[in-house]
CSV table of C-alpha atoms in Angstrom, one decimal:
chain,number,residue,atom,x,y,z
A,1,UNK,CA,-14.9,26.4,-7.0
A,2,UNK,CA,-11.1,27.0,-7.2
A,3,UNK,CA,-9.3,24.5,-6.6
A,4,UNK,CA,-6.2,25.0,-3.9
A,5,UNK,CA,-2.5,23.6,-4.6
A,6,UNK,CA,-0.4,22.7,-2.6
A,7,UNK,CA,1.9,25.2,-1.9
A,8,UNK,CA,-0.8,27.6,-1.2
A,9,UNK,CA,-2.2,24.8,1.2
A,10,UNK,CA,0.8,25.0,2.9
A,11,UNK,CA,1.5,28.8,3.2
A,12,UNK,CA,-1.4,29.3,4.9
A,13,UNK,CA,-1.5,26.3,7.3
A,14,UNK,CA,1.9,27.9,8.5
A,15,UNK,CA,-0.3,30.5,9.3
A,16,UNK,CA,-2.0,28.8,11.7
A,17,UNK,CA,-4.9,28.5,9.2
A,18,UNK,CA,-6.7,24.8,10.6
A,19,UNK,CA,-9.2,24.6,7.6
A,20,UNK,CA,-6.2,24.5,4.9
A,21,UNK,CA,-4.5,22.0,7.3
A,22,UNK,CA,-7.7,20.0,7.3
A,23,UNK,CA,-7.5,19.7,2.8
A,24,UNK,CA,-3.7,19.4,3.0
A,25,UNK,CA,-4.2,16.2,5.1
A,26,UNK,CA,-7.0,14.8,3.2
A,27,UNK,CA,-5.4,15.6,0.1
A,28,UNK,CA,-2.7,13.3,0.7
A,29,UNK,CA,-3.9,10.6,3.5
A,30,UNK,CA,-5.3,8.2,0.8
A,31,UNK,CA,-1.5,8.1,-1.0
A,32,UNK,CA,-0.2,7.8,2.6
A,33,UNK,CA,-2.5,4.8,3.8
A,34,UNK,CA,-2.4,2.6,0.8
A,35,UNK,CA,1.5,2.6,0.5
A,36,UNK,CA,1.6,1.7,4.3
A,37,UNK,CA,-1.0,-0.9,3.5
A,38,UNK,CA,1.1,-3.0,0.9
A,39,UNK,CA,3.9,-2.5,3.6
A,40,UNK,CA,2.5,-3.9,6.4
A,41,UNK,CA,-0.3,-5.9,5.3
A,42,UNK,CA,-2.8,-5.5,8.3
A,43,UNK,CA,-5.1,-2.7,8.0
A,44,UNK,CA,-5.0,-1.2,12.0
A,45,UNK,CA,-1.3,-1.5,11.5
A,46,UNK,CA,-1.1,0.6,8.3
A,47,UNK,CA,-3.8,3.2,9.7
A,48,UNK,CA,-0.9,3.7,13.0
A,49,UNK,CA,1.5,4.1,10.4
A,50,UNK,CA,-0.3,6.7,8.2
A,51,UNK,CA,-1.1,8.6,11.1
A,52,UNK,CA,2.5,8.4,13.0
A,53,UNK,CA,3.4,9.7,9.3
A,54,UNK,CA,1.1,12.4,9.1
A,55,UNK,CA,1.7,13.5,12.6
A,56,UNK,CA,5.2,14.1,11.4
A,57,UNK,CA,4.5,15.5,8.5
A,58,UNK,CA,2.7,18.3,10.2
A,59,UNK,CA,4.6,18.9,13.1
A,60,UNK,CA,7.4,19.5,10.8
A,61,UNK,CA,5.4,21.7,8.7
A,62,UNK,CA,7.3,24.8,9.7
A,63,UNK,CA,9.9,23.4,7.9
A,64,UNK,CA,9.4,23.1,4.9
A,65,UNK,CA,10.9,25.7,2.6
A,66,UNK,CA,9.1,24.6,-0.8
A,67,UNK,CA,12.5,24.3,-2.2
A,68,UNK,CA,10.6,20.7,-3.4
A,69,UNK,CA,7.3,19.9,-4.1
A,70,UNK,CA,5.3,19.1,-1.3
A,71,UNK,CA,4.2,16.0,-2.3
A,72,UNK,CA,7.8,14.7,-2.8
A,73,UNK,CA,8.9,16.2,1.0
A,74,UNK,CA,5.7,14.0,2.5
A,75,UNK,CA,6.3,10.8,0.7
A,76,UNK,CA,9.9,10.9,1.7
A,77,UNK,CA,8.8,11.1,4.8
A,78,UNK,CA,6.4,8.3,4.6
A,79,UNK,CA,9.5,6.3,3.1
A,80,UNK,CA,11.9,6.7,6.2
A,81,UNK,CA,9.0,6.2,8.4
A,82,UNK,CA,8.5,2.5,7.2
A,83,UNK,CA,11.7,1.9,6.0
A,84,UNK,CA,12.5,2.3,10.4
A,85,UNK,CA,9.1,1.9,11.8
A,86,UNK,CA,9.2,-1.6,14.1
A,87,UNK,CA,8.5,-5.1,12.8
A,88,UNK,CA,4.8,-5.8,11.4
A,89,UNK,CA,3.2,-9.2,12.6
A,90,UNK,CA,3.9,-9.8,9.1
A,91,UNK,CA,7.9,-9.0,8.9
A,92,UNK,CA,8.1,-10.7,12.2
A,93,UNK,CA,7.8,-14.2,10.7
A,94,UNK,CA,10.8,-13.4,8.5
A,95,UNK,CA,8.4,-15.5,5.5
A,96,UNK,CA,10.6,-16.0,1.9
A,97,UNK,CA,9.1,-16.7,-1.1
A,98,UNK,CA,10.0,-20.3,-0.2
A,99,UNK,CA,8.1,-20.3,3.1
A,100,UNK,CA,5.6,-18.3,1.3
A,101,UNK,CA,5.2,-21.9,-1.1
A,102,UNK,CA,5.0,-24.4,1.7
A,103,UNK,CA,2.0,-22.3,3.3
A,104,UNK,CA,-0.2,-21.9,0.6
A,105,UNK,CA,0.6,-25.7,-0.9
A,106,UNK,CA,-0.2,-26.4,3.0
A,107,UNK,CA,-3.9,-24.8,2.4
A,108,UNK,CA,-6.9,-26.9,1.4
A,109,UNK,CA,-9.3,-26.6,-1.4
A,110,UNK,CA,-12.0,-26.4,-0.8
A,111,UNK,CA,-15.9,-25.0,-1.8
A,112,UNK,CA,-16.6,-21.7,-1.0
A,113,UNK,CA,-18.8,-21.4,2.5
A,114,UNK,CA,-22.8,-21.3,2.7
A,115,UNK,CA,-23.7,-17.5,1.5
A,116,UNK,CA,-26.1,-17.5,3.9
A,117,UNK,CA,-23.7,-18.1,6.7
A,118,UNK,CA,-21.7,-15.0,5.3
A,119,UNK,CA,-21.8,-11.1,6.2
A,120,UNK,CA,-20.4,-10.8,3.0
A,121,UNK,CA,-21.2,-11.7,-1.1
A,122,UNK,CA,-19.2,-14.8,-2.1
A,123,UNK,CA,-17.5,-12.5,-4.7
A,124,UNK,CA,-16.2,-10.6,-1.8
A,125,UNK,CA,-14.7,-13.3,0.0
A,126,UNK,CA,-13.3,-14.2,-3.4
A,127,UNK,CA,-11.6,-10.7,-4.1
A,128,UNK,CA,-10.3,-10.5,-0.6
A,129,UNK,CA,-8.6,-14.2,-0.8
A,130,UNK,CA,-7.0,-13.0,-3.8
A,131,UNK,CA,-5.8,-9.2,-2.5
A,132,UNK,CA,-4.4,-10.6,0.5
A,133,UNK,CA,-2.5,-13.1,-1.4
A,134,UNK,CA,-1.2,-10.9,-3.5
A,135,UNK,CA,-0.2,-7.9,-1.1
A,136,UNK,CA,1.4,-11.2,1.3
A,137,UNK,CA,3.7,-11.7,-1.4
A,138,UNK,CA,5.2,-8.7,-1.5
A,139,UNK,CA,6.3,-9.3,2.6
A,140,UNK,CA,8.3,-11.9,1.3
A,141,UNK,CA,10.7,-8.9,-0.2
A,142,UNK,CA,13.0,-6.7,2.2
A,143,UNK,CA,11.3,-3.4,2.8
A,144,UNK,CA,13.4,-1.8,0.3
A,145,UNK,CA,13.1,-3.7,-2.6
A,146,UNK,CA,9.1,-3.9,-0.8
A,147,UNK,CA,9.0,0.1,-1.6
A,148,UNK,CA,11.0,0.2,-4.8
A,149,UNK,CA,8.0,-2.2,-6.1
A,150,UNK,CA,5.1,-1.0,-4.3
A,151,UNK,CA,6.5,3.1,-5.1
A,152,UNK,CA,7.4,2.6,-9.2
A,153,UNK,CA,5.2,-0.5,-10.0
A,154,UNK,CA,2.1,-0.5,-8.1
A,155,UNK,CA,1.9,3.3,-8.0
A,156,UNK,CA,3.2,3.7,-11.2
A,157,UNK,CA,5.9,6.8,-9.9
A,158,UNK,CA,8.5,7.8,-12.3
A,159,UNK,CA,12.2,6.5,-11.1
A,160,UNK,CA,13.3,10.2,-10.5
A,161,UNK,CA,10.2,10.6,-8.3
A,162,UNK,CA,10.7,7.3,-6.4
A,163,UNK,CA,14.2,7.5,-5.8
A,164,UNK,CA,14.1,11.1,-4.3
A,165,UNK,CA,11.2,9.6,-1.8
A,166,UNK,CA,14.0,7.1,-1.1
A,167,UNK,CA,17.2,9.1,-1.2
A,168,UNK,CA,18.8,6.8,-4.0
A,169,UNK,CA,19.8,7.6,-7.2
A,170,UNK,CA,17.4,6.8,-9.7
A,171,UNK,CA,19.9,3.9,-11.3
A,172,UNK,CA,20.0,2.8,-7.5
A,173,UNK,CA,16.2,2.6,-7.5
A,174,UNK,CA,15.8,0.7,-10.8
A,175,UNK,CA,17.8,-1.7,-10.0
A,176,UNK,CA,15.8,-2.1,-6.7
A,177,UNK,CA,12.8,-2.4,-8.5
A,178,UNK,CA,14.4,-4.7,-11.0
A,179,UNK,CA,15.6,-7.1,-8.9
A,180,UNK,CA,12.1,-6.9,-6.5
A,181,UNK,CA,9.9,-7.9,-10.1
A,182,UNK,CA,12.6,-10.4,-10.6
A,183,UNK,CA,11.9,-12.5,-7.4
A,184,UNK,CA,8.2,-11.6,-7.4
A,185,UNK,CA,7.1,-12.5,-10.7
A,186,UNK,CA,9.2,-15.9,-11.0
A,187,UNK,CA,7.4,-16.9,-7.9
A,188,UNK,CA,4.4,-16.0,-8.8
A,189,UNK,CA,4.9,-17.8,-12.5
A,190,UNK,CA,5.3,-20.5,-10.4
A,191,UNK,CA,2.9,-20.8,-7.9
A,192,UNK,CA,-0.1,-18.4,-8.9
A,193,UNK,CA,-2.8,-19.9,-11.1
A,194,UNK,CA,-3.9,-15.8,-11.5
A,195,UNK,CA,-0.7,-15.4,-13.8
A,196,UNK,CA,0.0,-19.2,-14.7
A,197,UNK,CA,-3.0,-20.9,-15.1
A,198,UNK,CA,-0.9,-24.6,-15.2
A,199,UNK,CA,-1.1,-23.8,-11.5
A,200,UNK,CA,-3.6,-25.0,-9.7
A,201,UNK,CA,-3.7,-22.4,-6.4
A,202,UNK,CA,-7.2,-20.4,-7.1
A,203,UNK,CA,-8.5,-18.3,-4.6
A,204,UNK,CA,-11.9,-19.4,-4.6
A,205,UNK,CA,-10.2,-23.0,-3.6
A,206,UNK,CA,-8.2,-21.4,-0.9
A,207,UNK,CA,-10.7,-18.9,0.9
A,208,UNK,CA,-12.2,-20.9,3.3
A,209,UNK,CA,-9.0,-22.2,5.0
A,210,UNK,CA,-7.8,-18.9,5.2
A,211,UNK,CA,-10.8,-17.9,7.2
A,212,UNK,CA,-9.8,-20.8,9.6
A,213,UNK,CA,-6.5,-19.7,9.6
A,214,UNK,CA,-7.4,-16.0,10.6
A,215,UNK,CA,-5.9,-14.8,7.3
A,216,UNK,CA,-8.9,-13.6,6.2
A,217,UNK,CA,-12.0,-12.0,8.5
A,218,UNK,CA,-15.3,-11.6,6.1
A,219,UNK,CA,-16.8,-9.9,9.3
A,220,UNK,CA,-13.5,-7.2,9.1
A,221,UNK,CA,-12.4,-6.9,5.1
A,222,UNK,CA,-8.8,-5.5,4.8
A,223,UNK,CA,-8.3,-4.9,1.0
A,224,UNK,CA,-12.0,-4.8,-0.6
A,225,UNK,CA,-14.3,-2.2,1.9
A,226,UNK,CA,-13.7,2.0,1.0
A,227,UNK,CA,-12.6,1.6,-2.2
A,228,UNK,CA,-11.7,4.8,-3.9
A,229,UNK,CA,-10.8,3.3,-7.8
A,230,UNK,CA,-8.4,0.7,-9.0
A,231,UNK,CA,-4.7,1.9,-8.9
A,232,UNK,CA,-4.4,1.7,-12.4
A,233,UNK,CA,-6.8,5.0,-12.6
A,234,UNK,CA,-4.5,6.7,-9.9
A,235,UNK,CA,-1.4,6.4,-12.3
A,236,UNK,CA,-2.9,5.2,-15.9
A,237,UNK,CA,0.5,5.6,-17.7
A,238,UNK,CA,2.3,2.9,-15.9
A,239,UNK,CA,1.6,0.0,-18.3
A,240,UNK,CA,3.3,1.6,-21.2
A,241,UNK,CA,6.4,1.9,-19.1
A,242,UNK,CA,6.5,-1.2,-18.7
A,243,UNK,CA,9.9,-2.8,-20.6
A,244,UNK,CA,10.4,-6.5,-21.1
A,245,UNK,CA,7.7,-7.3,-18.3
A,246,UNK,CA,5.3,-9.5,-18.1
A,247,UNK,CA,2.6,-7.0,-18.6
A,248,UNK,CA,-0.3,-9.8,-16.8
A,249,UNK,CA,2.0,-9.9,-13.6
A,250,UNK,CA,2.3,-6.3,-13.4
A,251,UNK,CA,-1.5,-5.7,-14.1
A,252,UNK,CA,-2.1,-7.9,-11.3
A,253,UNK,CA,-0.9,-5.5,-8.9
A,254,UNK,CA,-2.0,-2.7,-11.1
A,255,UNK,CA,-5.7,-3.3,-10.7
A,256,UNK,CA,-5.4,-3.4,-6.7
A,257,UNK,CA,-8.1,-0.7,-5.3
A,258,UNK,CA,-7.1,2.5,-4.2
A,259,UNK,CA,-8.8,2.7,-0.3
A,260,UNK,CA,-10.0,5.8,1.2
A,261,UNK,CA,-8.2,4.7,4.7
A,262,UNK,CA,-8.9,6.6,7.8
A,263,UNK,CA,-9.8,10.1,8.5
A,264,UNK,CA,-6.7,11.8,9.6
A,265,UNK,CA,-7.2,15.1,9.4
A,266,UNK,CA,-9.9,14.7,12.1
A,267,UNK,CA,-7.9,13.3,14.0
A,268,UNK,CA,-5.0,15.4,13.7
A,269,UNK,CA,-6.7,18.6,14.3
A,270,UNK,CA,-8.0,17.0,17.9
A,271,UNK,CA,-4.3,16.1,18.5
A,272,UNK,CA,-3.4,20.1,17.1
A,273,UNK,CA,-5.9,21.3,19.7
A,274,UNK,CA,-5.5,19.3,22.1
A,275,UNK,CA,-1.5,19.6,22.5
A,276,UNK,CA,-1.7,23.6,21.6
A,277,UNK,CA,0.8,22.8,19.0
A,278,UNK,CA,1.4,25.4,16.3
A,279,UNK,CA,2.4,24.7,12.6
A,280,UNK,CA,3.8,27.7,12.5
């Protein structure tokens, strides 16, 4: 079966065509979700945000010209949307990297729970802990140096790419994500036994007090349920752009799993049909 582009995709959803609307969505929702994800850490919060995105995206369809790719017109979209969109429960709390320390030196160690008391494998739990660490981290940057790292090194996108989603320069948008692997890596050098093993935070230690502390639900996985492949599959050439990096920080993040996120292109074409809105 041939396979549609983009541009195609689009022409005829201008055209009222629902079915081309349908794969244009679901072509892109996945990209969508998982960058809201690492912006906003909790799952129902990113999958309002993908779909507030998407909603613009194609209620603004009728705008686009094609005079850029369409993939570069969405993102930026998706960029001003949570570059504006209200505080997260996460943002709220205003946590720094310093804050960040005190809270996880503050967590006990301790065995993992009972299996048998669990709805989940151990290794689960385990592989949650540790993604939701991780993507907590990154809340401790500002949102933009938060999208400078989570566009160019988590999803691996070239600095022209990037910065045109972010309507910088591209010398404006390394130095964003220069200064965002700065802070990031030197804390976690110092406080994450995945990258410093001198450390002594584990996330097998830490799991079951962030249970008690409602950090982490094994009865509602945030970071470890749909996955689609590890990030590192959805941009493999990132690594090797890698300069004068700690190559084991960066695969850190590089290893995170793609999720499939909601279905929004069901729920779009209910909203299309429901509203009698046109594309067109």
């Amino acid at each position: 079966m041939m396979v549609e582009n983009d541009e195609t995709l689009v022409l005829r959803a201008q055209n009222g065509d629902m079915t081309a609307l349908d794969t244009l969505v679901r072509n892109h929702q996945s990209w969508v979700f998982n960058l809201a994800l690492r912006m906003v850490w909790r799952r129902n919060v990113a999958e309002d945000a993908a779909q507030e995105i998407m909603i613009k995206a194609v209620t603004h369809l009728g705008n686009f010209e094609g005079r850029s790719k369409f993939s570069t017109w969405l993102h930026r979209i998706a960029v001003n949307h949570l570059l504006n969109v209200r505080k997260s429960e996460m943002e709220e709390k205003s946590m720094t990297f310093t804050d960040m320390a005190a809270s996880l030196e503050g967590v006990q160690d301790e065995e993992l729970p009972d299996p048998r008391a669990l709805p989940v494998e151990t290794h689960l739990l385990v592989e949650e802990a540790r993604l939701g660490c991780i993507t907590a981290m990154l809340m401790c940057l500002e949102r933009r140096q938060r999208l400078a790292f989570v566009l160019g090194e988590v999803f691996g996108e070239s600095s022209e790419t990037a910065a045109a989603a972010m309507e910088v320069t591209p010398a404006n948008f390394r130095q964003l994500l220069s200064r965002a692997r700065q802070d990031l890596y030197q804390f976690m050098h110092d406080k994450c036994g995945l990258v410093n093993r001198a450390n002594p935070c584990r996330c097998a230690r830490k799991a079951s007090d962030f249970m008690r502390a409602g950090w982490l639900d094994p009865a509602n996985l945030q970071f470890t349920k749909d996955r689609i492949h590890a990030v590192r599959q959805h941009s493999a050439a990132l690594l090797s752009e890698l300069e004068g990096m700690d190559r084991e920080h960066a695969e850190l993040y590089h290893a995170q799993p793609m999720l499939t996120g909601p279905d929004l292109a069901a729920r779009l074409r209910s909203l299309v049909q429901q509203s009698g809105f046109s594309v067109e």
